[in-house]
Structure formats: C-alpha cells, structure tokens
Tab-separated table of C-alpha atoms and ligand atoms in Angstrom:
chain	number	residue	atom	x	y	z
A	208	UNK	CA	108.854	164.062	168.297
A	209	UNK	CA	108.381	166.713	165.607
A	210	UNK	CA	107.687	170.312	166.612
A	211	UNK	CA	106.502	172.656	163.883
A	212	UNK	CA	108.297	175.971	164.133
A	213	UNK	CA	107.392	177.685	160.888
A	214	UNK	CA	104.931	177.184	158.055
A	215	UNK	CA	104.448	179.371	155.026
A	216	UNK	CA	102.327	178.846	151.918
A	217	UNK	CA	102.599	180.699	148.641
A	218	UNK	CA	100.892	180.693	145.261
A	219	UNK	CA	103.135	179.350	142.483
A	220	UNK	CA	102.444	178.187	138.913
A	221	UNK	CA	101.947	174.670	137.609
A	222	UNK	CA	102.976	173.266	134.223
A	223	UNK	CA	99.796	174.544	132.550
A	224	UNK	CA	100.261	178.112	133.745
A	225	UNK	CA	97.649	177.779	136.472
A	226	UNK	CA	98.228	178.713	140.109
A	227	UNK	CA	98.854	176.049	142.723
A	228	UNK	CA	99.872	175.854	146.385
A	229	UNK	CA	103.432	175.469	147.655
A	230	UNK	CA	104.242	175.122	151.356
A	231	UNK	CA	107.494	175.536	153.305
A	232	UNK	CA	107.563	173.927	156.723
A	233	UNK	CA	110.371	173.979	159.303
A	234	UNK	CA	110.695	171.961	162.498
A	235	UNK	CA	112.342	173.141	165.717
A	236	UNK	CA	115.248	170.801	164.931
A	237	UNK	CA	115.988	172.968	161.888
A	238	UNK	CA	114.717	170.278	159.486
A	239	UNK	CA	112.874	171.680	156.473
A	240	UNK	CA	110.350	170.432	153.918
A	241	UNK	CA	108.866	172.043	150.808
A	242	UNK	CA	105.940	170.641	148.808
A	243	UNK	CA	103.861	171.789	145.836
A	244	UNK	CA	100.612	170.129	144.795
A	245	UNK	CA	99.508	169.107	141.288
A	246	UNK	CA	96.134	169.532	139.588
A	247	UNK	CA	94.051	167.327	137.254
A	248	UNK	CA	92.055	168.012	134.068
A	249	UNK	CA	89.967	164.836	133.950
A	250	UNK	CA	88.882	164.992	137.564
A	251	UNK	CA	86.777	162.301	139.246
A	252	UNK	CA	83.581	163.704	140.751
A	253	UNK	CA	84.344	162.222	144.170
A	254	UNK	CA	87.845	163.650	144.494
A	255	UNK	CA	88.664	165.869	147.474
A	256	UNK	CA	88.006	169.530	146.694
A	257	UNK	CA	90.744	171.686	145.255
A	258	UNK	CA	89.987	175.169	146.586
A	259	UNK	CA	90.148	177.910	143.946
A	260	UNK	CA	89.344	181.593	144.380
A	261	UNK	CA	86.187	182.799	142.776
A	262	UNK	CA	87.805	186.045	141.683
A	263	UNK	CA	87.558	186.280	137.885
A	264	UNK	CA	90.101	189.132	137.913
A	265	UNK	CA	92.899	186.921	139.221
A	266	UNK	CA	94.077	184.070	136.995
A	267	UNK	CA	90.558	183.816	135.538
A	268	UNK	CA	89.178	182.529	138.827
A	269	UNK	CA	91.867	179.859	139.168
A	270	UNK	CA	93.823	181.608	141.930
A	271	UNK	CA	94.547	179.679	145.122
A	272	UNK	CA	95.058	182.654	147.424
A	273	UNK	CA	92.230	181.438	149.677
A	274	UNK	CA	93.936	178.053	150.119
A	275	UNK	CA	97.253	179.820	150.751
A	276	UNK	CA	95.610	182.008	153.371
A	277	UNK	CA	94.100	178.937	155.050
A	278	UNK	CA	97.588	177.492	155.510
A	279	UNK	CA	99.060	180.746	156.765
A	280	UNK	CA	96.258	181.412	159.262
A	281	UNK	CA	93.949	178.569	160.376
A	282	UNK	CA	96.334	175.667	159.750
A	283	UNK	CA	99.344	177.581	161.096
A	284	UNK	CA	97.454	178.354	164.321
A	285	UNK	CA	96.701	174.624	164.763
A	286	UNK	CA	100.207	173.264	164.126
A	287	UNK	CA	102.708	175.939	165.152
A	288	UNK	CA	104.732	175.097	168.273
A	289	UNK	CA	102.831	171.829	168.650
A	290	UNK	CA	104.469	168.430	168.995
A	291	UNK	CA	103.486	165.569	166.711
A	292	UNK	CA	104.669	162.010	167.264
A	293	UNK	CA	104.288	160.936	163.628
A	294	UNK	CA	102.705	161.642	160.232
A	295	UNK	CA	99.446	159.894	161.149
A	296	UNK	CA	98.912	162.171	164.138
A	297	UNK	CA	99.817	165.277	162.140
A	298	UNK	CA	97.449	164.400	159.270
A	299	UNK	CA	94.676	163.547	161.749
A	300	UNK	CA	94.973	167.083	163.138
A	301	UNK	CA	94.584	168.549	159.621
A	302	UNK	CA	91.630	166.268	158.781
A	303	UNK	CA	89.965	167.171	162.048
A	304	UNK	CA	90.560	170.899	161.587
A	305	UNK	CA	88.859	170.810	158.188
A	306	UNK	CA	86.053	168.588	159.432
A	307	UNK	CA	84.392	167.961	156.040
A	308	UNK	CA	84.251	164.728	153.993
A	309	UNK	CA	85.724	166.433	150.946
A	310	UNK	CA	88.157	168.902	152.566
A	311	UNK	CA	86.121	171.694	151.052
A	312	UNK	CA	86.568	174.024	154.024
A	313	UNK	CA	90.338	174.451	153.928
A	314	UNK	CA	90.954	172.878	150.500
A	315	UNK	CA	92.629	169.552	149.716
A	316	UNK	CA	95.330	171.548	147.911
A	317	UNK	CA	96.146	173.466	151.133
A	318	UNK	CA	96.009	170.364	153.342
A	319	UNK	CA	98.035	168.082	151.054
A	320	UNK	CA	100.824	170.628	150.601
A	321	UNK	CA	101.170	170.891	154.400
A	322	UNK	CA	100.963	167.106	154.833
A	323	UNK	CA	103.769	166.439	152.343
A	324	UNK	CA	105.944	169.341	153.560
A	325	UNK	CA	105.699	167.865	157.079
A	326	UNK	CA	106.673	164.392	155.795
A	327	UNK	CA	109.724	165.820	154.040
A	328	UNK	CA	110.779	167.781	157.129
A	329	UNK	CA	110.244	164.730	159.361
A	330	UNK	CA	112.386	162.566	157.053
A	331	UNK	CA	115.073	165.212	157.145
A	332	UNK	CA	114.982	165.369	160.965
A	333	UNK	CA	115.332	161.578	161.083
A	334	UNK	CA	118.135	161.751	158.564
A	335	UNK	CA	116.409	159.306	156.225
A	336	UNK	CA	115.043	159.563	152.688
A	337	UNK	CA	111.401	160.418	152.126
A	338	UNK	CA	110.752	156.969	150.629
A	339	UNK	CA	112.073	155.374	153.827
A	340	UNK	CA	109.758	157.487	155.951
A	341	UNK	CA	106.831	156.456	153.743
A	342	UNK	CA	107.798	152.794	153.834
A	343	UNK	CA	108.239	152.612	157.625
A	344	UNK	CA	109.282	149.027	156.890
A	345	UNK	CA	105.574	148.260	156.353
A	346	UNK	CA	106.051	147.973	152.607
A	347	UNK	CA	108.968	146.344	150.825
A	348	UNK	CA	110.854	149.227	149.229
A	349	UNK	CA	111.131	148.627	145.481
A	350	UNK	CA	111.801	150.511	142.283
A	351	UNK	CA	108.621	150.862	140.198
A	352	UNK	CA	108.451	150.247	136.466
A	353	UNK	CA	107.651	153.488	134.627
A	354	UNK	CA	104.627	153.753	132.350
A	355	UNK	CA	105.542	156.540	129.935
A	356	UNK	CA	102.794	158.440	128.190
A	357	UNK	CA	104.078	159.010	124.661
A	358	UNK	CA	100.840	160.012	122.908
A	359	UNK	CA	98.321	162.385	124.473
A	360	UNK	CA	94.655	162.680	123.543
A	361	UNK	CA	91.352	163.287	125.321
A	362	UNK	CA	91.302	166.176	127.785
A	363	UNK	CA	95.092	166.513	127.612
A	364	UNK	CA	95.465	167.549	123.994
A	365	UNK	CA	93.819	169.640	121.330
A	366	UNK	CA	93.368	166.750	118.871
A	367	UNK	CA	90.578	164.281	117.963
A	368	UNK	CA	92.156	161.226	119.678
A	369	UNK	CA	89.511	159.731	121.992
A	370	UNK	CA	91.821	157.867	124.361
A	371	UNK	CA	93.646	160.104	126.819
A	372	UNK	CA	96.952	158.251	127.230
A	373	UNK	CA	99.015	155.805	125.180
A	374	UNK	CA	101.862	154.607	127.384
A	375	UNK	CA	104.806	152.300	126.914
A	376	UNK	CA	105.971	150.004	129.680
A	377	UNK	CA	109.608	148.954	129.266
A	378	UNK	CA	110.453	145.448	130.411
A	379	UNK	CA	113.877	146.063	131.903
A	380	UNK	CA	115.411	145.165	135.232
A	381	UNK	CA	116.367	148.680	136.275
A	382	UNK	CA	115.126	152.241	135.970
A	383	UNK	CA	118.076	153.421	133.958
A	384	UNK	CA	117.521	150.805	131.212
A	385	UNK	CA	113.774	151.519	131.256
A	386	UNK	CA	114.405	155.197	130.567
A	387	UNK	CA	116.866	154.359	127.796
A	388	UNK	CA	114.220	152.211	126.097
A	389	UNK	CA	111.646	154.976	126.510
A	390	UNK	CA	113.970	157.582	125.011
A	391	UNK	CA	114.652	155.376	121.977
A	392	UNK	CA	110.937	154.857	121.304
A	393	UNK	CA	110.184	158.547	121.947
A	394	UNK	CA	112.731	159.708	119.342
A	395	UNK	CA	111.698	157.096	116.786
A	396	UNK	CA	108.062	157.997	117.304
A	397	UNK	CA	108.892	161.642	116.705
A	398	UNK	CA	110.616	160.914	113.395
A	399	UNK	CA	107.845	158.513	112.304
A	400	UNK	CA	105.188	161.144	112.964
A	401	UNK	CA	107.260	163.780	111.183
A	402	UNK	CA	107.740	161.571	108.116
A	403	UNK	CA	103.993	160.941	107.971
A	404	UNK	CA	103.416	164.712	107.993
A	405	UNK	CA	101.909	164.822	111.481
A	406	UNK	CA	102.551	167.412	114.159
A	407	UNK	CA	105.149	166.564	116.794
A	408	UNK	CA	103.888	169.159	119.261
A	409	UNK	CA	103.279	167.751	122.715
A	410	UNK	CA	100.262	167.667	125.039
A	411	UNK	CA	99.964	168.375	128.763
A	412	UNK	CA	101.903	165.292	129.843
A	413	UNK	CA	104.702	165.675	127.311
A	414	UNK	CA	103.409	163.027	124.891
A	415	UNK	CA	102.953	163.815	121.203
A	416	UNK	CA	99.536	165.126	120.237
A	417	UNK	CA	99.140	164.369	116.505
A	418	UNK	CA	95.952	165.123	114.668
A	419	UNK	CA	94.865	161.484	114.312
A	420	UNK	CA	91.367	160.052	114.532
A	421	UNK	CA	91.766	156.311	114.708
A	422	UNK	CA	92.914	154.611	117.908
A	423	UNK	CA	94.201	151.664	115.887
A	424	UNK	CA	96.305	153.946	113.701
A	425	UNK	CA	97.851	155.503	116.828
A	426	UNK	CA	98.633	152.022	118.156
A	427	UNK	CA	100.079	150.968	114.770
A	428	UNK	CA	102.376	154.011	114.701
A	429	UNK	CA	103.455	153.373	118.283
A	430	UNK	CA	104.117	149.687	117.543
A	431	UNK	CA	106.122	150.614	114.443
A	432	UNK	CA	108.268	153.035	116.479
A	433	UNK	CA	108.958	150.299	119.018
A	434	UNK	CA	110.070	147.987	116.208
A	435	UNK	CA	112.240	150.727	114.681
A	436	UNK	CA	113.979	151.078	118.042
A	437	UNK	CA	115.164	147.484	117.700
A	438	UNK	CA	112.695	146.328	120.344
A	439	UNK	CA	110.077	143.602	120.254
A	440	UNK	CA	106.575	144.400	121.400
A	441	UNK	CA	105.674	142.057	124.226
A	442	UNK	CA	109.262	141.037	124.864
A	443	UNK	CA	111.076	144.324	125.543
A	444	UNK	CA	108.166	146.690	125.890
A	445	UNK	CA	104.407	146.585	126.382
A	446	UNK	CA	101.652	149.134	125.848
A	447	UNK	CA	99.304	150.584	128.471
A	448	UNK	CA	96.263	152.812	127.967
A	449	UNK	CA	94.332	155.298	130.068
A	450	UNK	CA	90.933	155.508	128.391
A	451	UNK	CA	89.703	158.124	130.916
A	452	UNK	CA	86.261	156.790	129.952
A	453	UNK	CA	84.319	159.114	132.267
A	454	UNK	CA	85.072	161.858	129.731
A	455	UNK	CA	83.472	159.804	126.914
A	456	UNK	CA	80.324	158.617	128.699
A	457	UNK	CA	77.090	160.448	128.044
A	458	UNK	CA	73.535	159.039	128.186
A	459	UNK	CA	74.559	155.346	128.557
A	460	UNK	CA	76.961	155.444	125.610
A	461	UNK	CA	80.659	155.903	125.077
A	462	UNK	CA	81.020	158.520	122.367
A	463	UNK	CA	84.121	157.955	120.252
A	464	UNK	CA	84.186	161.232	118.338
A	465	UNK	CA	87.442	160.510	116.512
A	466	UNK	CA	85.979	157.281	115.170
A	467	UNK	CA	82.479	158.747	114.779
A	468	UNK	CA	80.721	155.987	116.683
A	469	UNK	CA	79.027	155.334	120.011
A	470	UNK	CA	79.106	152.088	121.961
A	471	UNK	CA	77.183	150.756	124.941
A	472	UNK	CA	79.079	149.294	127.908
A	473	UNK	CA	79.075	145.695	126.638
A	474	UNK	CA	80.247	146.800	123.185
A	475	UNK	CA	82.907	149.016	124.733
A	476	UNK	CA	84.196	146.083	126.805
A	477	UNK	CA	84.515	144.045	123.580
A	478	UNK	CA	86.297	147.000	121.968
A	479	UNK	CA	88.894	146.833	124.780
A	480	UNK	CA	89.190	143.065	124.389
A	481	UNK	CA	89.925	143.459	120.692
A	482	UNK	CA	92.623	146.060	121.469
A	483	UNK	CA	94.372	143.844	124.006
A	484	UNK	CA	94.176	140.846	121.688
A	485	UNK	CA	95.688	142.803	118.776
A	486	UNK	CA	98.385	144.819	120.537
A	487	UNK	CA	100.533	143.831	123.521
A	488	UNK	CA	98.485	145.806	126.023
A	489	UNK	CA	99.266	144.992	129.642
A	490	UNK	CA	97.150	147.590	131.413
A	491	UNK	CA	93.987	149.628	130.821
A	492	UNK	CA	93.061	152.462	133.175
A	493	UNK	CA	89.482	153.691	133.535
A	494	UNK	CA	88.090	151.466	130.749
A	495	UNK	CA	84.614	152.484	131.930
A	496	UNK	CA	83.152	155.657	133.438
A	497	UNK	CA	83.131	156.301	137.183
A	498	UNK	CA	79.338	155.988	137.347
A	499	UNK	CA	79.033	152.989	135.001
A	500	UNK	CA	79.562	150.279	137.597
A	501	UNK	CA	77.728	147.756	135.447
A	502	UNK	CA	80.163	148.432	132.629
A	503	UNK	CA	83.056	148.043	135.072
A	504	UNK	CA	81.687	144.647	136.108
A	505	UNK	CA	81.313	143.544	132.483
A	506	UNK	CA	84.850	144.568	131.536
A	507	UNK	CA	86.403	143.077	134.708
A	508	UNK	CA	84.634	139.762	134.098
A	509	UNK	CA	85.609	139.792	130.424
A	510	UNK	CA	89.321	140.667	130.565
A	511	UNK	CA	90.253	141.164	134.249
A	512	UNK	CA	92.176	137.870	134.260
A	513	UNK	CA	94.261	138.861	131.213
A	514	UNK	CA	95.121	142.485	131.777
A	515	UNK	CA	95.632	144.999	134.569
A	516	UNK	CA	92.451	147.082	134.970
A	517	UNK	CA	93.242	150.258	136.846
A	518	UNK	CA	90.676	152.294	138.773
A	519	UNK	CA	91.319	156.049	138.747
A	520	UNK	CA	88.064	158.099	138.682
A	521	UNK	CA	86.154	155.136	140.084
A	522	UNK	CA	88.236	154.844	143.303
A	523	UNK	CA	89.782	158.339	143.659
A	524	UNK	CA	92.450	156.985	146.092
A	525	UNK	CA	89.724	156.818	148.721
A	526	UNK	CA	89.696	153.824	151.063
A	527	UNK	CA	85.932	153.642	151.570
A	528	UNK	CA	85.144	154.121	147.880
A	529	UNK	CA	87.736	151.483	146.970
A	530	UNK	CA	86.200	149.126	149.515
A	531	UNK	CA	82.823	149.292	147.750
A	532	UNK	CA	84.481	148.584	144.394
A	533	UNK	CA	86.416	145.614	145.756
A	534	UNK	CA	83.214	144.141	147.195
A	535	UNK	CA	81.591	144.398	143.757
A	536	UNK	CA	84.618	142.782	142.092
A	537	UNK	CA	85.573	145.814	139.978
A	538	UNK	CA	89.080	146.388	138.524
A	539	UNK	CA	92.235	144.742	139.856
A	540	UNK	CA	94.537	147.710	140.462
A	541	UNK	CA	94.435	151.124	142.136
A	542	UNK	CA	95.724	154.372	140.665
A	543	UNK	CA	97.271	156.391	143.492
A	544	UNK	CA	96.983	160.176	143.331
A	545	UNK	CA	97.519	161.906	146.656
A	546	UNK	CA	95.533	165.004	145.775
A	547	UNK	CA	92.401	162.940	145.140
A	548	UNK	CA	92.170	162.334	148.876
A	549	UNK	CA	94.281	165.116	150.379
A	550	UNK	CA	96.766	163.676	152.914
A	551	UNK	CA	99.645	161.217	152.845
A	552	UNK	CA	98.051	159.114	155.606
A	553	UNK	CA	94.749	158.643	153.773
A	554	UNK	CA	96.666	157.784	150.599
A	555	UNK	CA	98.484	155.007	152.480
A	556	UNK	CA	95.184	153.721	153.887
A	557	UNK	CA	93.866	153.239	150.346
A	558	UNK	CA	97.144	151.546	149.368
A	559	UNK	CA	96.909	149.183	152.375
A	560	UNK	CA	93.402	148.146	151.400
A	561	UNK	CA	94.475	147.580	147.805
A	562	UNK	CA	97.361	145.329	148.876
A	563	UNK	CA	95.203	143.390	151.358
A	564	UNK	CA	92.918	142.523	148.457
A	565	UNK	CA	95.584	141.662	145.908
A	566	UNK	CA	95.181	144.882	143.909
A	567	UNK	CA	98.381	146.300	142.399
A	568	UNK	CA	99.145	150.014	142.733
A	569	UNK	CA	100.242	152.570	140.159
A	570	UNK	CA	101.455	155.864	141.604
A	571	UNK	CA	100.465	158.747	139.355
A	572	UNK	CA	101.203	162.376	138.575
A	573	UNK	CA	98.440	164.786	137.467
A	574	UNK	CA	98.265	166.495	134.099
A	575	UNK	CA	99.062	169.819	135.809
A	576	UNK	CA	102.373	169.265	137.617
A	577	UNK	CA	105.237	171.104	139.310
A	578	UNK	CA	108.893	170.342	139.942
A	579	UNK	CA	107.924	168.489	143.129
A	580	UNK	CA	109.157	164.877	142.967
A	581	UNK	CA	107.314	163.392	145.951
A	582	UNK	CA	105.542	160.758	143.807
A	583	UNK	CA	108.887	159.120	143.002
A	584	UNK	CA	109.409	158.563	146.745
A	585	UNK	CA	105.824	157.478	147.247
A	586	UNK	CA	106.139	154.824	144.531
A	587	UNK	CA	109.382	153.442	145.974
A	588	UNK	CA	108.177	153.753	149.569
A	589	UNK	CA	105.019	151.708	149.036
A	590	UNK	CA	106.779	149.239	146.743
A	591	UNK	CA	104.418	150.152	143.916
A	592	UNK	CA	104.596	147.985	140.813
A	593	UNK	CA	104.331	150.997	138.481
A	594	UNK	CA	104.649	154.760	138.342
A	595	UNK	CA	103.165	156.957	135.633
A	596	UNK	CA	104.682	160.402	135.361
A	597	UNK	CA	104.142	161.299	131.711
A	598	UNK	CA	106.492	161.349	128.772
A	599	UNK	CA	110.227	161.606	128.632
A	600	UNK	CA	110.242	165.286	127.799
A	601	UNK	CA	109.235	168.415	129.769
A	602	UNK	CA	110.906	168.888	133.136
A	603	UNK	CA	107.642	168.667	135.113
A	604	UNK	CA	107.494	165.018	133.937
A	605	UNK	CA	111.167	164.072	133.626
A	606	UNK	CA	112.026	165.359	137.130
A	607	UNK	CA	110.113	162.401	138.623
A	608	UNK	CA	112.080	159.872	136.565
A	609	UNK	CA	115.338	161.679	137.362
A	610	UNK	CA	114.528	161.443	141.071
A	611	UNK	CA	114.014	157.688	140.619
A	612	UNK	CA	117.519	157.483	139.145
A	613	UNK	CA	118.895	159.214	142.252
A	614	UNK	CA	116.837	157.013	144.588
A	615	UNK	CA	118.043	153.882	142.785
A	616	UNK	CA	121.591	154.708	143.913
A	617	UNK	CA	120.570	154.367	147.552
A	618	UNK	CA	118.727	151.104	146.896
A	619	UNK	CA	121.797	149.270	145.595
B	174	LIG	P1	94.379	164.189	135.167
B	174	LIG	O1	94.800	162.981	134.256
B	174	LIG	O2	95.518	164.527	136.042
B	174	LIG	O3	94.057	165.246	134.155
B	174	LIG	O4	93.164	163.749	135.962
B	174	LIG	C1	95.579	161.913	134.684
B	174	LIG	C2	94.804	160.631	134.649
B	174	LIG	O5	93.623	160.601	134.256
B	174	LIG	O6	95.343	159.610	135.035
B	175	LIG	ZN1	93.359	158.332	134.575
C-alpha cells in the first residue's frame, strides 16, 4: 500500500527557456519521487492538453502557474493521506478527478508530473528501480537501441530543411557501443559541415542545424560522416527519419519549401520510397500528416513491409486512437510520448495494444525537455525496441542516454 504524505508542484524551466511543471511527492514510508514534464513544438492536435496560463505578462503567456496550483490544491486534496494499492488505482483517481477526455481541466502537464512522481516514490518504497516497477514482469525488460537525432530541421531549427529529424541508429549489441558509434559520427559530421562552410550550431534536440535546402544533400553529408567514422552504412549504422509531415501538409499537398515543390500523398509516398531505396533508412516517423489517413494507407501499403513506419501525431499515445489506426492498417510502430496522453497507466495501455497487434514501440522525448530521465526507464521497462532522446550533446538529451548506461549495469 502507498500512502501519499506530501505533494508539492513548482514551476521550473525546460530546455527552451519555457516554464514547465515539476512535482515532488513523498509517501508515508519516507519514499520520495520527483518528476518534471516535457513539452513539444510539433504537437498533434489530439494530444492531451498542456495547461498554460493566459497571462501575457508572465513568460509571454507560457507560464504554468495554474497547473502548479491545480497540483497543490485540487489534486493534493484528492491524494493526501489516501492509500493507493498500485499505479493503476492512483492514475484512475487523477483521471477521474479531471473528468475530461483531454485533461483540459487540471492540465495533462499537472497530472503527468504527479503520476510519474508517484511511480518513482512507489519504486523507491518497494526498493526496486523505476524500470522494474514499470515492467511488473508483464514486459520483458530490455535495453532499447538509441535513435540519435544528429540533424535538426522543421519546427526544431531555424533553417530551410523540410524534414524535422535525421537520426542514426547504431547496430551494436550494447548501449555503450551504440553511444560510442554515435559520438564518432557526431564529431565527424561536425567537421564535415565545418569544412563545407556550414554552421555547426545546434537545434532544439541537439542536432546540427545547417542552412541546407536539399534533403538528399543532408543525407549525403550524413552518409559521408558515417563512412569517415570507419563505419559502413547498413552494416554498422542505419538512418531513421522523422518527417513530422503534419507540419508540411496544407490543402491536400505536402509543401517542401526547401526543395521548392509540393507533392500530393501518392507522390509523397513515392518520395519516401526513393529515399529508403537510396539510403539505408530503417524507420520513417510521421511520413504523412495526422489527418491524411488516405496518405497513411498509401505509404503503409507501399513500403510498410520494408521499413518501420512510426505513428506519432496520428496515434498520440492514445489507445482508442491507435485502435482505429490499427483497424485501418496504418503504420507498423507506435511512438510513445507520455505527455500526449497524460498518465503512466494510459501510456502502458497504448503500449499493450501496440504489442498485441505486432506494432513495435519507440519511446520518445519531446523537443522541450528537462533533466528528468524517466523515459530511459520507460523504454527499458516496456522492453521497447528503440528510444529517441535527441543528439549526443546538450545535457537535456544526453542525460537520458547516461541513465541507460547506469541501468545497463543492473541488467547484466
Ligand atoms: P516535438 O517533436 O516534441 O516537438 O513534438 C518530437 C517529435 O515530433 O517526435
Ligand atoms: Zn515526431
């Protein structure tokens, strides 16, 4: 039994200098948990609502003091000195207290921070790791392969690159070797860009954000850096993309501004096919927009048997939305972002459905992050095939990979 003795929320800053919610929660046993929630830039329209203050005088309207207050008053009144048998029961109380589909009353940011803080405190009371609490022996605990975002475009960078994320996926048998491969490519990519006279400044997720227009040129430079690192594309490392296509879709067309062209869904699916045939691309996330289900069907039928097609905006880690997509035969993998749905329990429900239907999972950070490393434990705890936590620089990204290194010690 877990009895909540103390809960306190505060407003802290995320990696983009915007406010976010952090919660401290203590149990009567003395066990303690602290959690901070992330925030996205390319947000799916059906994500749970992140509550922000409407006060233009505080952080340009981005304050979260209302969400903080909700934790310290309404949520505190519901959970303080109450006994909860397990996470499911605790999260059900939060979901019930909010009472809305989208968590708009109390804010998904308020609710998720409390949900995760409780999970951490519960794990501590049980004297187990957070990943073990998440696994509950329902999932085989396993170390995920990192997908490292080395070039940032789209909504994450101030450059003309249309595609949001260019990731590398090391093919190594442990996390430590994967990170070593990633570091080699990262440094070679930096010197290649420098030599070509391009900027080596980084975007929101720590990847380089050069002023390039052509997707193929970006992929050529990335491939060259892999080669320079003494690695073979396809053998030692593969490439993954997040198109974040919802951001490109307007009036039935995908507008590729960098390449000065627009494509309809069928043409865009062929565009993806050409990319995967030319480069060793193992995974494409959001190849079509969240409301272009026809396009999703076309691309899944065309290349779904060759490549991982990951649903982010289209599924928003929501079990019932995922269910509709599965029925229509869209995508073959689920991106898992806890703040899209707002509690740990609901996240695991979406994961369960994905696994039951043979969909892989990729646990993901958001472009606005904190030093919280919960996603490392989530990925291990659900036995996720992949984790994407950004590049190999900037502590808000690297802290997740570093936590995986620590976790790997207890998996040996
Ligand atoms: P976001 O981007 O956190 O800005 O939504 C990450 C992603 O699209 O996967
Ligand atoms: Zn995405």
